[in-house]
Amino acid sequence: VTQTAPRNPDWQRLDPRMLAVTPLRQLAGLLPVIAVVLVIGVRQDIGGQLYGLLAGVLVVLAGVLRWLTTRYRITKERVELRSGLLFRTTRSVPRDRIRSVDVTAGPVHRLFGLSVVKIGTGERTDGAESRELTLDAVSAAEADRMRQRLLNRLGAGNPDHSGVPVEPTATELAALNWSWLRFAPLTVSSLVAVGAVAGAFGQLIGEVSDVADLGGVRERLSAAPLWLGVSAFAVLVLVIALVGSVLIFVEAWWGFRLVRELGGTLRTHRGLLTIRSVSLEERRLRGVEVIEPPLLRIGRGARATAVATGLGGGRGALLPPAPRGEAHRVTGAVLTEDPSPTRTTLRRHPLVALRRRLVRAVLPVLVGSAVLWLAPVPAWAAWATLGLLPVTVLLALDAYRNLGHALTSRYLVTRHGAGVRDTVALQRSGVIGWTVSQSFFQRRAGLVTVTATTAAGGGAYSVIDVGHAEGLAVAEQTVPGLLGPFLQYDVGGATNTLSSRL
Amino acid sequence: MSESLRLRPPRQLVSRRAIAWWTAQAALEVAAVLIPLGGGWILWSGARPWLTGITIAVVVVGLGYVLVMPQWRFRVHRWETTHDAVYTSAGWISQEWRVAPMSRIQTVDIERGPLQQLFGLATVTVTTASAAGALRLAGLDRALAEDLVEQLTHTTQATPGDAT
């Protein structure tokens, strides 16, 4: 399918069908504007039409130019991408640095059988220079071939120029269960839906109200009793949230599968309109995270994500919102550990940590209430502020209950969160440094926060408010010999180094 | 597990001139608050009754900050390199200790702000593959900082692997 550049047989062009896709997608982006123009009607003058035509020609020309000037090649050692006419850029990624290959196909791309390939390296991005190559777009078959070739290190030795896609044997780790649809309204997507509809509605009202008052609707609305209006509005919002979140869930997770492919690659595949496939090299996996946001937690649901180098921006999702047990099972399956380290019984942190949380929950409310008491506002405002106390205290109790850590043979497990509960299992061999921090109040309470730094995911995972000595000991046990040389062990005034003691 | 397990301070002190640097920095910060206050006091006579109190409070707190913070920092800020790791401590009221193994160091940068140049100081930043694990050795003597960067670069180049 791909055409070769005349000068060098290795260099390939993007798929020529892109020439049609780019203008169409631009057009799709302009759809709301076009709709508004059609509804409201704009004075048709020759100038406007000319500009429209010119813009259309420019879009097509830009697409052609991009296609003409963009070439890529995959050699034994590197993937290279050349693009630009005036500013020629050559991006080059060593193949052994490739951590992930994402294949995405939006509706327009799918119409033409195309896919966008994103090749990610785990490198830190300082400033604008992103270490990611995007090929927009190649044929779906080529994308699949590329994905397998780039991530399958076993096959990297023999040159795979035959073009015959080798279907690797894959084990399924998880697949969509439609009963999980019940978690959809418990995610932020329900808020997103309400926001989107409200935004669109607001715009519509703004445009329509100038044209006509639709059959006296406004008059009838203002005549209705207030409680009716409010409850009707509440029901409407609820329905939009429900339907919207379900739609978003279906679009995002349709046909979801998580598989382990031969050669050590984890791959998720999902999407109804836009198909997204994320492939991740297993040896780049540094751990897993089970997150339970407040609403999902009430519904006994959770999310599971991978902690991996070169995998940011929410691409690490291992599961749709799913039952908590399933989330733990899948993280275990991904790490090939049974039971999952995220299920480990955690050690509680000292009770002083609870005191700290209670102080933080109570003090600001009391201060706020006192300020309102002195301020020239009605007295009930001060009392009402005190009404927040039960909420903040409950959150503080929850925050303390969620604190914990444990060390398994291969993982450091830590948990924290108020309302939301966040459990991380981090590979001990993936820890590349420690930060021990102690605030004034922590010092007085004999607590520290011990943070493991890692190249993966968020870059740092903390054991928060752990006992001073225990936190240091855990750090040293996690990666023996890293923190140890800087630890001291005092016995009745005498000082020993740690290594003689542990 | 013992209650008396603790991190020992790193062996090297930062340059004594760092005290002067931090003092200058603190003085500038306090001045940045005081100058608008003073301006308001002069220009807006109606506000003087309460502005006077605020200004006095800022002067007292600011003076304490300028006098105490640099000395305190100087006692906390320390660093050390061993064959295997870089170890730093920093802070004053809140304190922090960081360790990065040599094998995971990716870049070693040196940086001199205008104030630091005035005092012949430099800050060495040691970054690892983690987005959150950079070690900053602030207030080192300039010549020493340059030697340190050279030594660290040499050591880390000799270490194989991609440090992730």
mmCIF file of C-alpha atoms in Angstrom, chain A residues 97, chain B residues 83-85 101-106 151-163:
data_model
loop_
_atom_site.group_PDB
_atom_site.id
_atom_site.type_symbol
_atom_site.label_atom_id
_atom_site.label_comp_id
_atom_site.label_asym_id
_atom_site.label_seq_id
_atom_site.Cartn_x
_atom_site.Cartn_y
_atom_site.Cartn_z
ATOM 1 C CA ARG A 97 14.245 3.024 23.511
ATOM 2 C CA HIS B 83 31.070 5.996 45.132
ATOM 3 C CA ASP B 84 27.468 4.857 44.645
ATOM 4 C CA ALA B 85 25.186 7.781 45.415
ATOM 5 C CA PRO B 101 22.212 6.354 43.052
ATOM 6 C CA MET B 102 25.027 7.153 40.590
ATOM 7 C CA SER B 103 23.718 4.493 38.230
ATOM 8 C CA ARG B 104 20.413 6.360 37.806
ATOM 9 C CA ILE B 105 21.742 9.877 37.230
ATOM 10 C CA GLN B 106 20.872 11.254 33.807
ATOM 11 C CA GLN B 151 33.398 14.357 38.559
ATOM 12 C CA LEU B 152 29.711 13.371 38.520
ATOM 13 C CA THR B 153 29.509 13.474 34.730
ATOM 14 C CA HIS B 154 32.598 11.291 34.533
ATOM 15 C CA THR B 155 31.226 8.782 37.014
ATOM 16 C CA THR B 156 27.779 8.553 35.463
ATOM 17 C CA GLN B 157 29.130 8.215 31.930
ATOM 18 C CA ALA B 158 31.088 5.205 33.057
ATOM 19 C CA THR B 159 27.882 3.575 34.273
ATOM 20 C CA PRO B 160 26.046 1.564 31.601
ATOM 21 C CA GLY B 161 22.284 1.380 31.077
ATOM 22 C CA ASP B 162 19.567 3.906 30.314
ATOM 23 C CA ALA B 163 18.984 4.791 33.972
#
